[in-house]
mmCIF file of C-alpha atoms and ligand atoms in Angstrom:
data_model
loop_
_atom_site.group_PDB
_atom_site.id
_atom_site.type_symbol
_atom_site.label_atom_id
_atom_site.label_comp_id
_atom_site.label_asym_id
_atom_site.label_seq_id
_atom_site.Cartn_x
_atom_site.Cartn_y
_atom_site.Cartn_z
ATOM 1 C CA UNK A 64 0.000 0.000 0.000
ATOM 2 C CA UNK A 65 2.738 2.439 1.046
ATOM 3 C CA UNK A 66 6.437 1.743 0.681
ATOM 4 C CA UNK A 67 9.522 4.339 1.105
ATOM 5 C CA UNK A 68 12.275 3.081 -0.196
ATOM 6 C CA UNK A 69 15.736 4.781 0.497
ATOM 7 C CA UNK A 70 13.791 8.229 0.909
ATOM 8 C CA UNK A 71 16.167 11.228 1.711
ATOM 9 C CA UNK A 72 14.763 14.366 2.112
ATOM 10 C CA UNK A 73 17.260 17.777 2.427
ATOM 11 C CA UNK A 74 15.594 20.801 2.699
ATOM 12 C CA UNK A 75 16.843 23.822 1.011
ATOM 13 C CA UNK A 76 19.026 25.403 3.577
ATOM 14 C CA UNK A 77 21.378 21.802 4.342
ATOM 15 C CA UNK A 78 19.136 20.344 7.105
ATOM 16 C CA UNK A 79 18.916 16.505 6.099
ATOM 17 C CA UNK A 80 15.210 15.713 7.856
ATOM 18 C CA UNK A 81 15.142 12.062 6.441
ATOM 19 C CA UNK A 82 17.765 9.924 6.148
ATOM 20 C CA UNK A 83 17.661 6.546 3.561
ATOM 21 C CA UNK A 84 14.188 5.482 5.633
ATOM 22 C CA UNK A 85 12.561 2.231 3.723
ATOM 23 C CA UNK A 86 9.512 1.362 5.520
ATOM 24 C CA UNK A 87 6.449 -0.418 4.053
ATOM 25 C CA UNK A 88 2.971 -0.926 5.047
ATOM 26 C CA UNK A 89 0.321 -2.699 4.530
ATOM 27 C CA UNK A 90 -3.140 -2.237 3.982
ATOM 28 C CA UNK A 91 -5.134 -1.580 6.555
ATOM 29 C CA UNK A 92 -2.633 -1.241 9.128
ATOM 30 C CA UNK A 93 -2.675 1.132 11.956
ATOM 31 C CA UNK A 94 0.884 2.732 12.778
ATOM 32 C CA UNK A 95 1.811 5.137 15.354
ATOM 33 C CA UNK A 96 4.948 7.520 14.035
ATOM 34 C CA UNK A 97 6.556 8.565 17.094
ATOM 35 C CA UNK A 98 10.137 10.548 17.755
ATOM 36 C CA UNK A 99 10.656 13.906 19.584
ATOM 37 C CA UNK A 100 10.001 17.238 17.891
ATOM 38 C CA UNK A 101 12.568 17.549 15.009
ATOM 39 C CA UNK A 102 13.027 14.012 14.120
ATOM 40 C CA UNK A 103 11.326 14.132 10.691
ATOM 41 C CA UNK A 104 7.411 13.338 11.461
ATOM 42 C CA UNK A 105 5.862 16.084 9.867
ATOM 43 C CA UNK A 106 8.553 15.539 6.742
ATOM 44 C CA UNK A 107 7.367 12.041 6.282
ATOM 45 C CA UNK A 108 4.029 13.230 6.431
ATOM 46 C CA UNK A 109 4.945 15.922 3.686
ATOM 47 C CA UNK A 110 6.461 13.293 1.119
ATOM 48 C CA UNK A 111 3.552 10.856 1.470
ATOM 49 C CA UNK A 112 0.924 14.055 0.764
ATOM 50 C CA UNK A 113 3.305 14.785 -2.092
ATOM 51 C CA UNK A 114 3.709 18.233 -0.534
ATOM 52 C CA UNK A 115 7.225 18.221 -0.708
ATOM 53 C CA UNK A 116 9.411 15.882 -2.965
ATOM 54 C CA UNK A 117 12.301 13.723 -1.616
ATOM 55 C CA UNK A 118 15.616 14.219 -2.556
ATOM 56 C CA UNK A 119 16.425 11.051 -3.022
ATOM 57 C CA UNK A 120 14.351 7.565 -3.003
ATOM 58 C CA UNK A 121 10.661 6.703 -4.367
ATOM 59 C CA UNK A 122 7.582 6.541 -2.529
ATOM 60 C CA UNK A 123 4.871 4.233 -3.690
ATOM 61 C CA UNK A 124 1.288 4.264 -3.102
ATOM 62 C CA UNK A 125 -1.295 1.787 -3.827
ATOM 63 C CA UNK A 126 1.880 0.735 -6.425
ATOM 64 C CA UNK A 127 1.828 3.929 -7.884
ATOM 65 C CA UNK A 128 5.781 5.612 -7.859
ATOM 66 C CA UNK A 129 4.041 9.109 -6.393
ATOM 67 C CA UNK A 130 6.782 11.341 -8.453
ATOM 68 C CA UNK A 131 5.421 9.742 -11.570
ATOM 69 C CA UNK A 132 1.939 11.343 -10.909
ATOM 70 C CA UNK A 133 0.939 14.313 -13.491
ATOM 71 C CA UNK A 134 -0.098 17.590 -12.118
ATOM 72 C CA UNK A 135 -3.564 16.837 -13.469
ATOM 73 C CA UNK A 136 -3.697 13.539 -11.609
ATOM 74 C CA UNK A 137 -2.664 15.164 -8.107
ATOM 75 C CA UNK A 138 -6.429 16.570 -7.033
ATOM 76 C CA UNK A 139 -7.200 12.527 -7.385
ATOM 77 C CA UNK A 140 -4.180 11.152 -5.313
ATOM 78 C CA UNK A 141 -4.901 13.932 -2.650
ATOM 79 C CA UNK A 142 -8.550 12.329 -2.529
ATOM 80 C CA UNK A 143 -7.240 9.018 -1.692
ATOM 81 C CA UNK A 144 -4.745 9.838 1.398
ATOM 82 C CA UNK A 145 -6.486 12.169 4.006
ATOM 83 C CA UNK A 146 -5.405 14.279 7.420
ATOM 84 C CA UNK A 147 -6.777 15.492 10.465
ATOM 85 C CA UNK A 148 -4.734 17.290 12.792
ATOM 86 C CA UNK A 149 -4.477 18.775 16.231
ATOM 87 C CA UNK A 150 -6.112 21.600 15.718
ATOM 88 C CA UNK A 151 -9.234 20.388 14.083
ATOM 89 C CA UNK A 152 -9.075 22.651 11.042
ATOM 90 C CA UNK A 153 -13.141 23.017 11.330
ATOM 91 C CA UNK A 154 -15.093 25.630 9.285
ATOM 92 C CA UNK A 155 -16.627 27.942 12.093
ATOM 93 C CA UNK A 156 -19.328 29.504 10.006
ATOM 94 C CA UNK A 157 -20.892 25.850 8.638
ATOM 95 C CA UNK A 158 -22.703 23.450 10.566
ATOM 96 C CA UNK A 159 -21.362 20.408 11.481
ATOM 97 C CA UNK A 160 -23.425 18.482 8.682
ATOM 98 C CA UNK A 161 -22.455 21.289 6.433
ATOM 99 C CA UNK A 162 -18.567 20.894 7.307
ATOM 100 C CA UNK A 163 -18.923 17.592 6.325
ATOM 101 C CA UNK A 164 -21.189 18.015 3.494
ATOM 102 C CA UNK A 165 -18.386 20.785 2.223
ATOM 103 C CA UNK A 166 -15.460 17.895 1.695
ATOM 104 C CA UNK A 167 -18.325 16.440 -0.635
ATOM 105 C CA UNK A 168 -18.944 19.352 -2.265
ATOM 106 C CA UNK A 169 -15.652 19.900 -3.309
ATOM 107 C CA UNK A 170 -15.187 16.481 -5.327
ATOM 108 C CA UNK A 171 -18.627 17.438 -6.970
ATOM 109 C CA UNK A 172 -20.874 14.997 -5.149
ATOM 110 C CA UNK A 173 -24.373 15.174 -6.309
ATOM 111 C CA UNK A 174 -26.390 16.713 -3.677
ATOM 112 C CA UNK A 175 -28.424 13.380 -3.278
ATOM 113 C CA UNK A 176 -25.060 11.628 -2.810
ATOM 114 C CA UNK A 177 -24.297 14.267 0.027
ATOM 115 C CA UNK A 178 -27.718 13.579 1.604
ATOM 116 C CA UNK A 179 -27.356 10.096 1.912
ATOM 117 C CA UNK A 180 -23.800 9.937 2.956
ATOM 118 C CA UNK A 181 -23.220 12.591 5.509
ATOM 119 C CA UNK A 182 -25.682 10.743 8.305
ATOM 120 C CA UNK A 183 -24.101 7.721 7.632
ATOM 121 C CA UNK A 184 -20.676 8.904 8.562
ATOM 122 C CA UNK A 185 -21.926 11.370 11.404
ATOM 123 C CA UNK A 186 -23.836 8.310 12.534
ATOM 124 C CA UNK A 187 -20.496 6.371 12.434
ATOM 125 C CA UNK A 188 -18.477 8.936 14.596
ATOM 126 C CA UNK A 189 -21.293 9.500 17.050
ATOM 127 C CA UNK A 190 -22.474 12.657 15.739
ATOM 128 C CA UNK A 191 -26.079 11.961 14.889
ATOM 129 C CA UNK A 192 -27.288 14.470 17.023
ATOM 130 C CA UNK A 193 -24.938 17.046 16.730
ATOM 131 C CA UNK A 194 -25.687 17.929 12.967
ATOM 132 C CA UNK A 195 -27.415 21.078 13.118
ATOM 133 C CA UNK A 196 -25.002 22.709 15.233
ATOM 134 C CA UNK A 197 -21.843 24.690 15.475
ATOM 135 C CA UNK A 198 -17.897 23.783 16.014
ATOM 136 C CA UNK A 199 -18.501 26.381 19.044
ATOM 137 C CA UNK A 200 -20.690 24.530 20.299
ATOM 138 C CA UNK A 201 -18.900 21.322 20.709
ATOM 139 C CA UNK A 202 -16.642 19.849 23.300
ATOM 140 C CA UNK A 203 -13.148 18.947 21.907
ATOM 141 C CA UNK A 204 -13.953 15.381 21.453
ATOM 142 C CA UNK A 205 -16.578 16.366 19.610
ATOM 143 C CA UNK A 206 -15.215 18.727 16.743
ATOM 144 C CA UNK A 207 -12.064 16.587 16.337
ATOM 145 C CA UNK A 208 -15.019 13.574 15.390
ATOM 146 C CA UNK A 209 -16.254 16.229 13.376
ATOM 147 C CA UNK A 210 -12.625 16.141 11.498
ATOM 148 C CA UNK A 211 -12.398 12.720 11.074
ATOM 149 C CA UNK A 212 -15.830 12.763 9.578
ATOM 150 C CA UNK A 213 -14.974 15.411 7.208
ATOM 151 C CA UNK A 214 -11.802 13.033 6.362
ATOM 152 C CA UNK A 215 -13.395 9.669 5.857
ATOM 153 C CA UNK A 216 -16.397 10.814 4.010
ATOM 154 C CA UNK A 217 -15.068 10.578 0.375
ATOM 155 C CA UNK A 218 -13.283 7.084 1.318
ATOM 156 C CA UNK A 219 -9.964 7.612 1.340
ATOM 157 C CA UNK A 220 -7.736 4.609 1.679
ATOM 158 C CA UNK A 221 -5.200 5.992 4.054
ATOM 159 C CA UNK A 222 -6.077 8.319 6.582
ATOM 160 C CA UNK A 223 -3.040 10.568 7.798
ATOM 161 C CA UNK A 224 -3.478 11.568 12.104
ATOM 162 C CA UNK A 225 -1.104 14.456 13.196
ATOM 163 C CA UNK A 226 -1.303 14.421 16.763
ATOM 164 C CA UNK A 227 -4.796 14.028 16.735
ATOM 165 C CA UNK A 228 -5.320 14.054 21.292
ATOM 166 C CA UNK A 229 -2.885 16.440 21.276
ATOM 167 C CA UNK A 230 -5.581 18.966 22.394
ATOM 168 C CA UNK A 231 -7.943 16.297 24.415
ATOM 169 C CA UNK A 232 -8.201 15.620 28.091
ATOM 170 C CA UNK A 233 -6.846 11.754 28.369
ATOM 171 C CA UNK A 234 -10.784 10.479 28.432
ATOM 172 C CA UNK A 235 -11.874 12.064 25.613
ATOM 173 C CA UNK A 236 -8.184 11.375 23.775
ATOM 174 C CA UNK A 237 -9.293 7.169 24.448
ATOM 175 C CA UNK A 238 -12.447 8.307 22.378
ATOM 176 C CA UNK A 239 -11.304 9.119 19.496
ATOM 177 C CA UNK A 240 -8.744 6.288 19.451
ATOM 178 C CA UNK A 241 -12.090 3.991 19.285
ATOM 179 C CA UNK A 242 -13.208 5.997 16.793
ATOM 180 C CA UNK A 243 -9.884 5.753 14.832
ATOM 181 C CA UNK A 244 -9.029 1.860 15.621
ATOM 182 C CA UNK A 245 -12.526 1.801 14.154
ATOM 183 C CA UNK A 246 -12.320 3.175 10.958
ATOM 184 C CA UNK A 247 -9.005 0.900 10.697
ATOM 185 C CA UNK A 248 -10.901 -2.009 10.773
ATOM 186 C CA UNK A 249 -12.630 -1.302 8.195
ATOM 187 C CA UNK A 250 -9.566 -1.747 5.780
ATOM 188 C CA UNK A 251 -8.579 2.287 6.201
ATOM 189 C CA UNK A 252 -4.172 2.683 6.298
ATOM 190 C CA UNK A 253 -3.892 4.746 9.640
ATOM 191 C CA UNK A 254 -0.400 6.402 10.366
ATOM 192 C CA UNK A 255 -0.404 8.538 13.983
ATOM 193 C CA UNK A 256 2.121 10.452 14.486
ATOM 194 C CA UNK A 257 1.538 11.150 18.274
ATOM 195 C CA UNK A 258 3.774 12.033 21.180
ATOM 196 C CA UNK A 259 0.926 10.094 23.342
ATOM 197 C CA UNK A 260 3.141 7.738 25.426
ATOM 198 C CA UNK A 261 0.167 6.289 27.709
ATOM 199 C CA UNK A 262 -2.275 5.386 24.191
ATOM 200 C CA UNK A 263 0.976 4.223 22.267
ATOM 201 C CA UNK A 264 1.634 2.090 25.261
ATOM 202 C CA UNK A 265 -2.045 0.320 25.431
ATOM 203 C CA UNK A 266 -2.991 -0.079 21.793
ATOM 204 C CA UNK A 267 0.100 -2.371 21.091
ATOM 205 C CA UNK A 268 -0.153 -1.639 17.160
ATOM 206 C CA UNK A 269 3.015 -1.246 15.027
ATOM 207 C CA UNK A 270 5.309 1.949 16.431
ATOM 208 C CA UNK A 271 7.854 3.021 13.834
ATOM 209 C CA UNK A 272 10.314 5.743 15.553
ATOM 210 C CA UNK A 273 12.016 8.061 14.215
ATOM 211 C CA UNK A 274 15.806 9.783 15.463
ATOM 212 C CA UNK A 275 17.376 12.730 13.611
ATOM 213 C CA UNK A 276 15.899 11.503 10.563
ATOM 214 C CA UNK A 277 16.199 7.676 10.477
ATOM 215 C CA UNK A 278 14.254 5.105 11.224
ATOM 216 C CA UNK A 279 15.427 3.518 14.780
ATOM 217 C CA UNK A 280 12.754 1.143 15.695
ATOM 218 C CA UNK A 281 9.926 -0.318 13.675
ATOM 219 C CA UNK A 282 8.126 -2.932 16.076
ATOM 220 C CA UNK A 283 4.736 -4.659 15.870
ATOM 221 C CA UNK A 284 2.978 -4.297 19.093
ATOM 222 C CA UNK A 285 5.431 -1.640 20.130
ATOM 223 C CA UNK A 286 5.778 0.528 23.171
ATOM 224 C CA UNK A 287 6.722 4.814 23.144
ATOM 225 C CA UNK A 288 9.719 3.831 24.623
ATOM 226 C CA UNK A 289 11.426 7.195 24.447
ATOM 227 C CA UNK A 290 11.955 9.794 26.938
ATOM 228 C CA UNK A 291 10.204 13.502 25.279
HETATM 229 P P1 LIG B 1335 9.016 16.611 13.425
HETATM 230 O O1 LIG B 1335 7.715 16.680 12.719
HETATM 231 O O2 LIG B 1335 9.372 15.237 13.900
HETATM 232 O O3 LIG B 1335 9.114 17.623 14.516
HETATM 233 P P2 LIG B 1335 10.135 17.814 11.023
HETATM 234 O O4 LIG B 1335 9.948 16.912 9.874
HETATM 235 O O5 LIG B 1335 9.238 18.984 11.157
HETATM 236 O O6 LIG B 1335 10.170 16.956 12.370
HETATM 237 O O7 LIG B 1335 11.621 18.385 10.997
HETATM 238 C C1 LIG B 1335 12.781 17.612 10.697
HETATM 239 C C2 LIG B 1335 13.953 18.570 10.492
HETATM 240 O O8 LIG B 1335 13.755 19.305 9.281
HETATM 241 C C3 LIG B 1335 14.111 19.611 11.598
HETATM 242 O O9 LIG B 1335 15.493 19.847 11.767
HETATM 243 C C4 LIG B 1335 13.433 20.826 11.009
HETATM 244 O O10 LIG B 1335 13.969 22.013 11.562
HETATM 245 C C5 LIG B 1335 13.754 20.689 9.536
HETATM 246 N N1 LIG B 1335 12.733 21.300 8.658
HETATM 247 C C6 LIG B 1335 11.427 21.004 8.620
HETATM 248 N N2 LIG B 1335 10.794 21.713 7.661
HETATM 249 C C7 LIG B 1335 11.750 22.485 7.068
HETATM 250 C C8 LIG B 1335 11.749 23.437 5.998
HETATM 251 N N3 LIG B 1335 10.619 23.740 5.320
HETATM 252 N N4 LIG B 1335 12.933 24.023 5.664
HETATM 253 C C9 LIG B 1335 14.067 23.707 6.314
HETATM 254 N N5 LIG B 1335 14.138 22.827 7.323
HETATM 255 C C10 LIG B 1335 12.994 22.209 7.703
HETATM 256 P P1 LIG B 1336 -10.226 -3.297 20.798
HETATM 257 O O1 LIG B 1336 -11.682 -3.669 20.703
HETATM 258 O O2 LIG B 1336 -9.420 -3.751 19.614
HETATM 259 O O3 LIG B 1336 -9.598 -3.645 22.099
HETATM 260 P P2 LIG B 1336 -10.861 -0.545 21.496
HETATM 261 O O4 LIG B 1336 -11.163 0.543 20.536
HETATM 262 O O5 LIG B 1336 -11.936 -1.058 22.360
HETATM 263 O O6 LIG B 1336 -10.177 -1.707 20.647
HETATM 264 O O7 LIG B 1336 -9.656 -0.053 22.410
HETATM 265 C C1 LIG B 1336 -8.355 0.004 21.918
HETATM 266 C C2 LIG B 1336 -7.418 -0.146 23.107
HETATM 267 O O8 LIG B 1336 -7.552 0.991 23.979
HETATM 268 C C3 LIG B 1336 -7.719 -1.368 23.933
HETATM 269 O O9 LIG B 1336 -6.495 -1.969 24.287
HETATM 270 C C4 LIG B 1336 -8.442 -0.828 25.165
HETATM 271 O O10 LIG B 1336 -8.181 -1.617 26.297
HETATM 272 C C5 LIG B 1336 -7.833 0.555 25.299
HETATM 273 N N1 LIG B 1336 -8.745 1.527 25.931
HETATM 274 C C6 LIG B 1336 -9.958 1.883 25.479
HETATM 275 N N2 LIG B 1336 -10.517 2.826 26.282
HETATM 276 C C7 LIG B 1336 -9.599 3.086 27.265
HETATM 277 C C8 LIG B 1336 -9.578 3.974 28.397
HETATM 278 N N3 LIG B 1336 -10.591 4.792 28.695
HETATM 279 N N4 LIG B 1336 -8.488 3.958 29.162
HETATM 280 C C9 LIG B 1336 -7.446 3.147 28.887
HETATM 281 N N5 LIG B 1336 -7.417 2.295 27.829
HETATM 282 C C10 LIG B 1336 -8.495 2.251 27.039
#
């Protein structure tokens, strides 16, 4: 599904963020990407969105070799991979249906495809009764469901989660884990990158860590194991 293979990324000014890192994963899988602040997270992140381009070393996806995609084609790959992040990103002035609805809107769903398929997904994240109102109104737990809503309503096959509890209380941080380990079992690729030692350290899923750029550890069923 996703493979880096001898992926080097230097940035403009000389600072090497990623350092020959091969890693592949599967379908399905759900990783947590963990390393103190520097290490390379949000880089990796970058290369997989095709934000940035690696300096050296291909990235595949779904078999594809992601430098070999056309300009034209991008819109479509950036449908298939999506992120939520700490922050929650929500649109203050729309509704949470209408937040959702809006991800929709912008691949040119039909309106009667929108109608159908919104409830279904606010249904999935616990949202039914929220839909009417406003990311103001909402507890923390609640508008970062909203996110992952808006992020799994078109499908996409991997769904990218940039410290995603970094803003919860530990309660409502367990929630959306279920929510999460959730939408991984239905067959969705879910990379955390997450400096979350206690959830890291209960969900025993794959941990790949990152040091100064290279890989260190990749472990199934792996701990945090790192001091911050
Ligand atoms: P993390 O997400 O783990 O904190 P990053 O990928 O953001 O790590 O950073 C890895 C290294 O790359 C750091 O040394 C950081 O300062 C550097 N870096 C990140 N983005 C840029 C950029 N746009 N230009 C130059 N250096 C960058
Ligand atoms: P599963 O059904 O695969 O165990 P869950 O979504 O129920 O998945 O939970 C994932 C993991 O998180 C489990 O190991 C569970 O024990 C743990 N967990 C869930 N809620 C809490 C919580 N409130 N506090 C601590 N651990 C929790």
């Amino acid at each position: 599904m996703i493979e880096f293979q001898n992926v080097t990324k230097i940035y403009d000014k000389g600072v090497q963020a990623l350092t020959n890192v091969n890693l592949k994963i599967e379908k399905g899988e759900f990783i947590f990407l963990v390393g103190a602040s520097g290490a390379g997270k949000s880089t990796f992140i970058k290369l997989l969105l095709k934000e940035q381009d690696p300096t050296n070393g291909k990235i595949y996806v779904g078999g594809q070799d992601i430098s070999e995609i056309s300009r034209r084609k991008i819109p479509f790959f950036r449908r298939s991979i999506s992120v939520i992040f700490q922050d929650f990103r929500l649109l203050p002035n729309k509704t949470v249906f209408e937040n959702v609805a809006f991800a929709m809107e912008v691949i040119e769903a039909s309106s009667k495809e929108i109608r159908r398929q919104v409830p279904m997904i606010l249904s999935m994240v616990g949202l039914s009764e929220r839909a009417s109102q406003y990311p103001h109104e909402l507890s923390g737990g609640e508008r970062q469901r909203v996110s992952i809503a808006r992020a799994i309503v078109n499908n996409p096959s991997i769904l990218i989660a940039d410290e995603p509890t970094g803003n919860l209380d530990p309660e409502t941080a367990w929630e959306i884990m279920k929510v999460l380990k959730s939408i991984s079992r239905r067959g969705t690729t879910i990379i955390m990158a997450t400096h979350a030692k206690d959830i890291v350290d209960v969900m025993q899923q794959r941990v790949v860590a990152l040091e100064k750029g290279r890989i260190v550890r990749d472990e199934q069923r792996g701990a945090y194991d790192y001091e911050n």
